[in-house]
Coordinates of C-alpha atoms in Angstrom, one line a residue:
X22 CA -0.2 0.0 0.3
X23 CA 1.4 3.4 -0.7
X24 CA 1.3 5.5 2.2
X25 CA 0.5 8.7 1.3
X26 CA -2.7 8.1 -0.8
X27 CA -3.8 6.2 2.4
X28 CA -2.6 9.1 4.7
X29 CA -4.2 11.7 2.6
X30 CA -7.7 9.2 2.2
X31 CA -8.2 8.0 5.6
X32 CA -6.8 11.5 7.7
X33 CA -10.0 13.7 5.9
X34 CA -11.4 15.2 9.8
X35 CA -11.0 11.6 11.4
X36 CA -9.7 12.2 14.3
X37 CA -7.3 8.9 15.0
X38 CA -6.7 7.7 18.0
X39 CA -3.0 5.5 19.5
X40 CA -5.3 2.3 17.4
X41 CA -5.8 3.3 14.1
X42 CA -2.0 4.6 14.3
X43 CA -1.0 1.1 15.2
X44 CA -3.2 -1.1 12.8
X45 CA -2.3 1.8 10.4
X46 CA 1.8 1.2 10.7
X47 CA 1.2 -1.8 9.8
X48 CA 0.0 -2.1 6.8
X49 CA 2.5 0.2 5.5
X50 CA 5.1 -1.2 3.1
X51 CA 8.4 -1.3 4.6
X52 CA 10.7 0.1 1.4
X53 CA 14.6 -1.9 0.5
X54 CA 16.2 2.4 0.8
X55 CA 15.2 3.6 4.0
X56 CA 16.0 7.3 3.7
X57 CA 12.4 6.2 1.2
X58 CA 11.4 4.4 5.2
X59 CA 12.1 7.7 7.1
X60 CA 10.4 10.0 4.8
X61 CA 7.4 7.7 5.0
X62 CA 8.2 7.6 8.8
X63 CA 8.1 11.4 8.9
X64 CA 4.4 11.8 6.5
X65 CA 3.0 9.6 9.6
X66 CA 4.1 12.2 12.1
X67 CA 2.7 15.0 10.1
X68 CA -0.5 13.6 9.8
X69 CA -1.6 11.0 13.0
X70 CA 0.9 11.4 15.0
X71 CA 1.8 15.6 16.1
X72 CA -1.9 15.4 17.5
X73 CA -1.0 12.7 20.3
X74 CA 0.3 13.1 23.6
X75 CA 3.7 13.4 23.5
X76 CA 3.8 10.0 25.7
X77 CA 2.6 8.0 23.0
X78 CA 4.1 10.1 20.3
X79 CA 7.0 8.5 21.6
X80 CA 6.2 5.2 22.2
X81 CA 5.0 4.5 18.8
X82 CA 8.3 6.1 17.4
X83 CA 10.2 3.8 19.1
X84 CA 9.2 0.6 19.0
X85 CA 5.8 0.5 16.4
X86 CA 7.9 2.7 13.9
X87 CA 11.4 1.8 14.7
X88 CA 10.1 -1.9 15.0
X89 CA 8.4 -2.1 11.4
X90 CA 10.9 -0.2 9.6
X91 CA 13.7 -1.8 11.6
X92 CA 15.6 1.8 11.9
X93 CA 18.6 2.9 13.2
X94 CA 18.8 4.5 16.8
X95 CA 19.8 7.3 14.0
X96 CA 17.3 7.4 13.2
X97 CA 14.9 7.4 15.8
X98 CA 17.0 10.6 16.1
X99 CA 15.6 11.9 13.0
X100 CA 11.8 11.2 14.3
X101 CA 12.3 12.2 18.0
X102 CA 13.5 15.5 16.4
X103 CA 10.7 16.6 14.0
X104 CA 8.1 15.6 16.4
X105 CA 9.6 18.3 18.6
X106 CA 9.4 20.8 15.8
X107 CA 5.8 19.8 15.0
X108 CA 4.4 19.4 18.3
X109 CA 6.1 23.0 19.0
X110 CA 4.1 24.1 16.4
X111 CA 0.6 22.7 16.9
X112 CA 1.1 24.6 20.8
X113 CA 1.6 27.5 19.9
X114 CA -1.0 27.3 18.0
X115 CA -3.0 26.3 20.1
X116 CA -1.1 29.2 22.4
X117 CA -2.0 31.2 19.7
X118 CA -5.7 30.7 19.6
X119 CA -6.9 31.1 23.1
X120 CA -4.9 34.3 23.3
X121 CA -6.8 34.6 19.9
X122 CA -10.1 33.9 22.1
X123 CA -9.3 35.8 25.0
X124 CA -8.1 39.4 23.2
X125 CA -11.7 38.9 22.2
X126 CA -13.5 38.2 25.1
X127 CA -11.1 40.9 26.7
X128 CA -12.7 43.6 24.3
X129 CA -16.0 42.8 24.4
X130 CA -15.6 43.0 28.6
X131 CA -13.5 46.1 27.9
X132 CA -16.4 47.6 25.7
X133 CA -19.2 45.9 27.9
X134 CA -17.4 48.2 30.8
X135 CA -16.8 51.4 28.9
X136 CA -20.5 51.4 28.2
X137 CA -22.0 50.8 31.8
X138 CA -19.1 53.2 33.1
X139 CA -20.2 55.8 30.6
X140 CA -23.9 54.8 31.3
X141 CA -25.6 57.3 33.4
X142 CA -28.2 55.0 34.9
X143 CA -30.2 57.0 37.3
X144 CA -31.6 58.7 34.5
X145 CA -33.0 55.4 33.5
X146 CA -37.0 56.0 33.2
X147 CA -36.5 59.2 32.1
X148 CA -39.2 60.0 29.1
X149 CA -37.2 61.7 25.8
X150 CA -39.5 64.6 26.7
X151 CA -38.6 65.4 29.9
X152 CA -34.8 64.9 28.1
X153 CA -35.5 67.1 25.1
X154 CA -36.5 69.8 27.5
X155 CA -34.2 69.6 29.7
X156 CA -32.1 69.8 26.7
X157 CA -33.5 72.7 24.9
X158 CA -33.7 74.5 28.3
X159 CA -29.5 74.6 28.6
X160 CA -28.8 75.1 25.3
X161 CA -31.5 78.7 26.0
X162 CA -29.3 79.2 29.7
X163 CA -26.3 79.3 27.9
X164 CA -27.2 81.8 25.3
X165 CA -29.6 84.3 27.4
X166 CA -28.7 83.7 31.0
X167 CA -25.9 83.2 33.8
X168 CA -24.9 79.1 33.5
X169 CA -22.5 79.5 37.0
X170 CA -25.3 81.1 39.4
X171 CA -27.8 78.4 37.0
X172 CA -26.0 75.1 38.6
X173 CA -24.9 76.8 41.4
X174 CA -29.2 76.9 42.4
X175 CA -28.6 73.6 41.4
X176 CA -26.3 72.5 43.6
X177 CA -27.1 74.6 46.7
X178 CA -30.7 72.3 47.2
X179 CA -28.6 69.5 47.8
X180 CA -25.1 70.7 49.5
X181 CA -24.9 73.7 51.8
X182 CA -22.6 76.9 51.2
X183 CA -19.7 76.5 49.3
X184 CA -20.1 78.6 46.4
X185 CA -16.7 79.5 46.4
X186 CA -16.2 75.7 45.7
X187 CA -18.8 75.5 43.4
X188 CA -18.2 78.3 40.9
X189 CA -14.9 77.0 41.1
X190 CA -15.4 73.5 39.9
X191 CA -17.8 75.6 37.1
X192 CA -14.9 77.1 36.0
X193 CA -12.2 73.5 36.9
X194 CA -14.9 72.4 34.1
X195 CA -15.4 75.5 31.6
X196 CA -12.0 75.3 31.0
X197 CA -11.5 71.7 29.8
X198 CA -12.5 72.8 26.6
X199 CA -9.2 75.4 26.2
X200 CA -6.5 75.4 24.5
X201 CA -4.6 77.8 26.1
X202 CA -4.9 77.6 29.6
X203 CA -2.7 75.1 31.8
X204 CA -5.7 74.0 33.7
X205 CA -7.3 74.7 37.3
X206 CA -6.6 71.8 39.5
X207 CA -9.3 71.8 42.7
X208 CA -8.2 70.5 46.2
X209 CA -10.6 71.4 49.3
X210 CA -9.6 70.7 53.0
X211 CA -11.4 70.2 56.6
X212 CA -12.1 69.2 59.4
X213 CA -14.2 65.7 58.8
X214 CA -17.4 66.6 58.6
X215 CA -16.8 69.7 57.3
X216 CA -18.7 68.5 53.5
X217 CA -16.0 68.8 52.0
X218 CA -16.3 65.1 50.5
X219 CA -20.0 66.5 49.7
X220 CA -19.2 69.5 47.8
X221 CA -17.5 68.4 46.2
X222 CA -20.2 65.2 45.1
X223 CA -22.6 67.4 44.2
X224 CA -21.5 69.3 42.1
X225 CA -20.2 66.1 40.6
X226 CA -23.3 65.5 40.2
X227 CA -24.4 67.6 37.3
X228 CA -21.5 66.1 35.6
X229 CA -22.7 63.0 33.3
X230 CA -20.9 59.1 33.3
X231 CA -18.6 59.9 30.8
X232 CA -16.9 62.8 31.9
X233 CA -15.8 61.1 35.1
X234 CA -13.5 59.0 37.5
X235 CA -15.0 59.2 41.2
X236 CA -11.9 56.4 42.8
X237 CA -9.4 55.9 45.1
X238 CA -5.7 56.0 43.2
X239 CA -2.3 54.2 42.5
X240 CA 0.1 55.9 41.1
X241 CA 0.9 54.0 37.9
X242 CA -3.3 53.4 38.1
X243 CA -4.8 55.7 35.1
X244 CA -2.2 55.0 33.1
X245 CA -4.3 51.7 32.1
X246 CA -7.8 52.7 32.2
X247 CA -8.0 54.3 28.7
X248 CA -9.7 57.3 29.9
X249 CA -10.7 59.4 27.4
X250 CA -9.2 63.5 27.3
X251 CA -11.2 65.9 29.0
X252 CA -11.8 63.7 32.1
X253 CA -12.5 64.5 36.3
X254 CA -10.6 61.9 38.5
X255 CA -12.0 62.7 41.7
X256 CA -9.9 61.3 44.5
X257 CA -11.6 61.5 48.5
X258 CA -9.9 62.4 51.3
X259 CA -6.2 61.2 49.8
X260 CA -2.9 62.3 50.9
X261 CA -0.4 60.9 47.8
X262 CA 2.4 58.8 48.0
X263 CA 5.6 60.1 46.4
X264 CA 4.7 58.2 43.2
X265 CA 1.2 59.3 42.7
X266 CA 1.9 63.2 43.3
X267 CA 4.7 62.9 40.5
X268 CA 2.3 60.8 38.4
X269 CA -0.1 64.8 39.4
X270 CA 2.9 66.8 38.4
X271 CA 3.6 66.1 35.6
X272 CA -0.7 64.9 33.9
X273 CA -1.0 68.5 35.7
X274 CA 2.2 70.7 33.9
X275 CA 1.4 68.5 30.7
X276 CA -2.2 69.7 31.1
X277 CA -2.2 70.6 26.9
X278 CA -0.7 66.7 26.3
X279 CA -0.4 63.2 26.9
X280 CA 1.6 62.3 29.9
X281 CA 3.4 59.0 29.0
X282 CA 4.9 56.0 31.4
X283 CA 7.2 53.4 29.6
X284 CA 6.0 49.9 30.6
X285 CA 6.9 46.7 29.8
X286 CA 4.3 43.7 28.7
X287 CA 5.3 40.3 27.9
X288 CA 9.4 41.3 27.2
X289 CA 7.9 44.1 25.1
X290 CA 7.9 47.6 25.4
X291 CA 4.0 49.6 25.8
X292 CA 3.0 53.2 26.2
X293 CA 1.0 53.9 28.4
X294 CA -0.5 57.8 28.6
X295 CA -3.0 60.0 30.7
X296 CA -5.1 62.2 28.1
X297 CA -4.7 65.5 27.6
X298 CA -6.5 68.3 30.1
X299 CA -7.5 65.4 32.8
X300 CA -8.0 67.4 35.8
X301 CA -7.6 66.3 39.4
X302 CA -9.6 67.1 42.5
X303 CA -8.1 66.4 45.6
X304 CA -9.5 66.3 49.4
X305 CA -8.0 65.5 52.4
X306 CA -8.8 66.3 56.0
X307 CA -5.3 68.1 56.4
X308 CA -2.8 70.1 53.0
X309 CA -0.6 67.1 53.4
X310 CA -0.1 67.3 50.0
X311 CA 4.0 68.9 49.0
X312 CA 3.8 72.4 48.3
X313 CA 4.8 71.9 44.3
X314 CA 1.4 69.7 44.2
X315 CA -0.5 72.7 45.6
X316 CA 1.3 75.6 43.8
X317 CA -1.3 73.8 41.4
X318 CA -4.1 73.4 42.9
X319 CA -7.4 76.0 43.7
X320 CA -7.4 75.0 47.4
X321 CA -10.3 75.9 49.6
X322 CA -11.1 75.8 53.0
X323 CA -14.6 74.7 54.1
X324 CA -16.4 76.2 56.7
X325 CA -16.1 75.4 60.1
X326 CA -18.1 78.0 62.1
X327 CA -21.3 77.0 63.9
X328 CA -23.4 78.3 61.0
X329 CA -22.7 76.4 58.8
X330 CA -22.8 73.4 60.4
X331 CA -26.9 74.6 61.9
X332 CA -28.2 74.5 58.4
X333 CA -25.9 71.3 57.6
X334 CA -28.0 69.7 60.1
X335 CA -31.0 71.5 59.0
X336 CA -31.0 70.2 55.4
X337 CA -29.5 66.9 57.3
X338 CA -33.2 66.8 58.6
X339 CA -35.1 68.3 55.6
X340 CA -33.6 65.7 52.9
X341 CA -35.5 62.7 56.3
X342 CA -38.4 64.5 55.9
X343 CA -38.9 64.5 52.2
X344 CA -37.2 61.6 51.5
X345 CA -35.6 63.1 48.9
X346 CA -31.1 61.9 48.0
X347 CA -29.9 64.7 46.4
X348 CA -25.7 62.8 44.8
X349 CA -29.2 59.6 43.7
X350 CA -32.4 61.4 42.4
X351 CA -32.4 62.6 39.3
X352 CA -34.6 66.0 38.4
X353 CA -34.9 68.3 35.8
X354 CA -32.8 71.4 36.4
X355 CA -29.6 68.3 37.2
X356 CA -30.5 66.9 33.9
X357 CA -30.2 70.7 32.1
X358 CA -26.9 71.1 34.1
X359 CA -25.5 68.0 32.8
X360 CA -27.0 69.1 29.0
X361 CA -25.4 72.8 29.9
X362 CA -21.9 70.7 30.6
X363 CA -22.3 68.6 28.0
X364 CA -22.3 71.2 25.9
X365 CA -19.3 72.8 26.6
X366 CA -17.7 70.1 26.3
X367 CA -18.8 69.4 23.0
X368 CA -16.6 72.7 22.2
X369 CA -13.0 73.5 22.3
X370 CA -12.3 76.9 21.8
X371 CA -9.3 79.3 22.0
X372 CA -9.7 83.0 24.5
X373 CA -7.9 86.1 24.3
X374 CA -7.7 88.4 27.1
X375 CA -7.5 91.9 25.1
X376 CA -7.1 94.4 27.9
X377 CA -4.2 92.0 29.1
X378 CA -1.9 94.5 29.3
X379 CA -3.7 97.0 31.0
X380 CA -4.1 94.4 34.2
X381 CA -2.1 96.0 36.5
X382 CA 0.0 92.4 38.8
X383 CA 0.2 93.6 42.2
X384 CA 2.5 90.8 42.7
X385 CA 4.0 89.6 40.5
X386 CA 6.7 87.4 42.6
X387 CA 4.9 83.7 42.0
X388 CA 4.4 84.1 37.7
X389 CA 2.4 80.7 38.8
X390 CA 0.2 82.8 41.2
X391 CA -1.5 85.2 38.3
X392 CA -1.3 82.3 35.5
X393 CA -4.2 80.7 37.4
X394 CA -5.7 84.0 38.0
X395 CA -5.7 84.6 33.5
X396 CA -7.0 81.0 33.0
X397 CA -10.0 81.4 35.8
X398 CA -10.2 85.1 33.5
X399 CA -10.8 82.6 30.6
X400 CA -12.6 79.8 32.4
X401 CA -15.7 82.6 32.3
X402 CA -15.4 83.7 28.5
X403 CA -15.5 79.9 27.5
X404 CA -19.0 78.9 30.5
X405 CA -20.1 81.9 29.1
X406 CA -19.1 81.0 24.8
X407 CA -22.4 82.1 23.5
X408 CA -22.8 84.4 25.0
X409 CA -19.1 87.1 23.8
X410 CA -17.9 87.0 21.2
X411 CA -15.5 86.1 18.7
X412 CA -12.8 87.8 16.9
X413 CA -11.5 87.1 12.8
X414 CA -10.1 84.0 13.4
X415 CA -12.7 82.8 15.9
X416 CA -11.7 83.4 19.0
X417 CA -13.6 83.5 22.3
X418 CA -13.3 87.0 22.9
X419 CA -13.3 88.1 27.3
X420 CA -14.9 90.6 28.4
X421 CA -14.3 92.6 31.2
X422 CA -17.1 91.0 33.5
X423 CA -15.1 88.1 32.8
X424 CA -12.0 89.3 34.8
X425 CA -14.0 91.0 37.6
X426 CA -15.7 87.9 38.3
X427 CA -11.9 85.9 38.2
X428 CA -11.0 88.9 40.5
X429 CA -13.7 88.1 43.0
X430 CA -13.3 84.0 43.0
X431 CA -9.8 84.7 43.6
X432 CA -9.4 86.6 46.2
X433 CA -12.6 85.4 48.4
X434 CA -10.1 82.9 49.3
X435 CA -7.4 84.2 49.5
X436 CA -5.0 82.4 52.4
X437 CA -5.7 78.7 49.8
X438 CA -5.7 80.2 47.1
X439 CA -3.4 82.5 47.2
X440 CA -0.6 82.0 50.3
X441 CA -2.3 77.7 50.4
X442 CA -2.5 77.8 53.4
X443 CA -5.6 75.3 54.7
X444 CA -7.5 77.9 57.8
X445 CA -5.5 76.2 61.1
X446 CA -2.0 77.2 58.9
X447 CA -3.8 81.4 58.8
X448 CA -4.4 80.5 62.8
X449 CA -1.2 79.1 63.2
X450 CA 0.9 81.9 61.1
X451 CA -1.4 85.0 62.2
X452 CA -0.5 84.0 65.7
X453 CA 3.1 84.1 65.6
X454 CA 2.9 87.0 63.5
X455 CA 2.1 88.5 66.1
X456 CA 4.5 86.9 69.4
X457 CA 7.2 85.9 66.3
X458 CA 7.9 83.8 69.1
X459 CA 6.4 80.7 70.6
X460 CA 5.7 77.1 71.9
X461 CA 3.0 75.1 70.5
X462 CA 1.2 75.1 73.1
X463 CA 0.5 78.6 73.3
X464 CA 0.5 78.8 70.0
X465 CA -2.6 76.0 70.9
X466 CA -4.7 78.5 73.4
X467 CA -4.1 81.4 71.6
X468 CA -5.9 79.6 68.1
X469 CA -7.7 77.0 69.8
X470 CA -6.2 74.0 67.3
X471 CA -5.1 70.8 70.0
X472 CA -1.7 71.2 71.0
X473 CA -0.8 67.8 69.1
X474 CA -2.5 69.2 65.1
X475 CA -0.7 72.4 65.9
X476 CA 2.7 70.0 66.2
X477 CA 2.1 67.9 63.0
X478 CA 1.2 71.4 61.4
X479 CA 4.0 73.3 62.0
X480 CA 6.4 69.6 62.0
X481 CA 4.4 67.8 59.1
X482 CA 4.3 64.7 58.9
X483 CA 6.9 61.9 58.2
X484 CA 4.3 59.2 57.3
X485 CA 4.7 61.2 53.5
X486 CA 5.7 64.0 52.0
X487 CA 3.9 67.1 53.6
X488 CA 7.2 68.9 55.3
X489 CA 4.0 71.2 56.9
X490 CA 4.8 75.2 57.3
X491 CA 8.3 74.6 58.0
X492 CA 8.6 73.6 54.8
X493 CA 6.5 76.1 53.1
X494 CA 7.0 79.2 54.6
X495 CA 10.6 80.6 54.2
X496 CA 12.2 82.1 58.6
X497 CA 9.8 79.9 60.1
X498 CA 12.7 77.8 61.9
X499 CA 11.6 75.2 65.5
X500 CA 14.7 76.2 68.0
X501 CA 15.3 74.9 71.4
X502 CA 16.5 77.2 74.6
X503 CA 17.1 76.2 78.2
X504 CA 14.8 77.4 81.0
X505 CA 15.8 77.9 84.5
X506 CA 12.2 78.2 86.4
X507 CA 11.7 78.5 90.3
X508 CA 12.4 80.2 93.3
X509 CA 16.7 80.8 94.1
X510 CA 18.0 78.1 95.4
X511 CA 15.0 75.9 93.5
X512 CA 15.7 76.2 89.8
X513 CA 15.1 73.8 87.4
X514 CA 16.5 73.5 83.7
X515 CA 14.4 72.8 81.0
X516 CA 14.8 72.4 77.3
X517 CA 11.7 74.0 75.7
X518 CA 10.9 74.1 71.4
X519 CA 10.0 77.2 70.1
X520 CA 8.7 78.6 67.1
X521 CA 10.0 81.3 66.0
X522 CA 9.0 83.2 62.6
X523 CA 12.0 86.2 61.0
X524 CA 10.3 87.9 58.7
X525 CA 6.5 86.8 57.1
X526 CA 5.5 88.9 53.6
X527 CA 1.7 89.5 55.1
X528 CA 0.0 88.2 52.7
X529 CA -2.9 89.6 54.5
X530 CA -2.1 93.1 54.1
X531 CA -0.9 92.6 50.4
X532 CA -3.8 91.1 48.8
X533 CA -5.4 94.3 50.8
X534 CA -6.6 95.7 47.3
X535 CA -7.1 92.3 45.5
X536 CA -5.2 90.4 42.7
X537 CA -5.0 92.3 40.6
X538 CA -7.0 96.4 39.4
X539 CA -8.0 96.1 35.8
X540 CA -6.9 100.3 35.0
X541 CA -8.5 101.8 31.7
X542 CA -8.5 100.4 28.0
X543 CA -9.7 100.9 24.3
X544 CA -12.7 98.7 23.3
X545 CA -11.2 96.4 21.5

């Protein structure tokens, strides 16, 4: 029997067992020439045996084929190598097919996850007519009314106070639709229960899920998240690790560009990115971030006065009585806010400030302060882009009203936004401006801030990179002195630690006139 035609006929889609192959071997004609017999055996291996387990294949080659064709050891070694080559190719194909199937499932899962992440499940059940009416109202507000005031009023229905923070959030989101801004990053800090988290979450309730991520963060997580440009990343009560802080600093510095991270997958280099115009909204109990990170943020200190706490209590009781839950309920006004932001995010504009050379800056020691202020002017222009004039290039022209709005907002939180001081830090420094030198106990008595908090605020947290006021304030030092106490003959010498403030540029006096003045200029 001629083996090639017989094997070709029998192997047409049939899965042979070990004993099928043995019977086939017994029927094959053995030739005089060993070379011809080796070729026949190779054909057997190709057609049948490459699909067998290795132990079965080795048994067939060494005994049944070896005995049938009276092969030498050298010939059996040749056939063994042939089998190993074919088996390796087979395993690679299987692995490749499996990987392709897994990749298909993976892509499908990613697509489903993306859809889920971008679906506003809280809008399910809202009719198309209601959605259309909300969209129409949003366009009307953008064209004729004050979008910021409408959004703030809607947020106020579920969150008490913090209008300054809410207005800054509006500008931060609007800035993501401007091609010539370095972006406005939002930071909020305050005591537990002061409402800092609820304030940001209430504003983000006005934004669709496809534009935001609310999550804890690891240092490189966003590089793998496959997010889109113009996303808002909100992380609550975050004290960034050194690696995460480095990622945030790079991404904010590269605001209008992709931030690239090179990694390795399957022993090959891959390029991962955080896309352009990513906004970082970070909350913390204390401002435990490095000075470099704080300089990139519009910082807001939540209110701690008793009237504000009373208002929060009243709001909570009202919600309990009515059954409302502001962070999940969606009504007409919430939908309008979402459509306002959708419309703004569907455009990319360039803003010019025609009166820029007529702005007198009262302090230009830190160029980042002025840059943030100018970006706030641009933010107001963007959110009112349907009401602002355009130049011959189609650029949005910022109005004088945008300057005055930015000035008012910027100066409303001088300690946080300009000096980057938290409320506690400001109290401690004001105390030291008066005393010049004091112990932590003295400062605690003067400010009503707990002693342990005073120490941590001044010296920082050893568990983080935050170096406290000693890192922030030039001229602030800690000195130790030996002090004698008691009467003559009974004196005791104790070593005391003093906080000393040699000199401080007094931001509270410096900005009495505000950050800047706008002089008259020719109408453009």
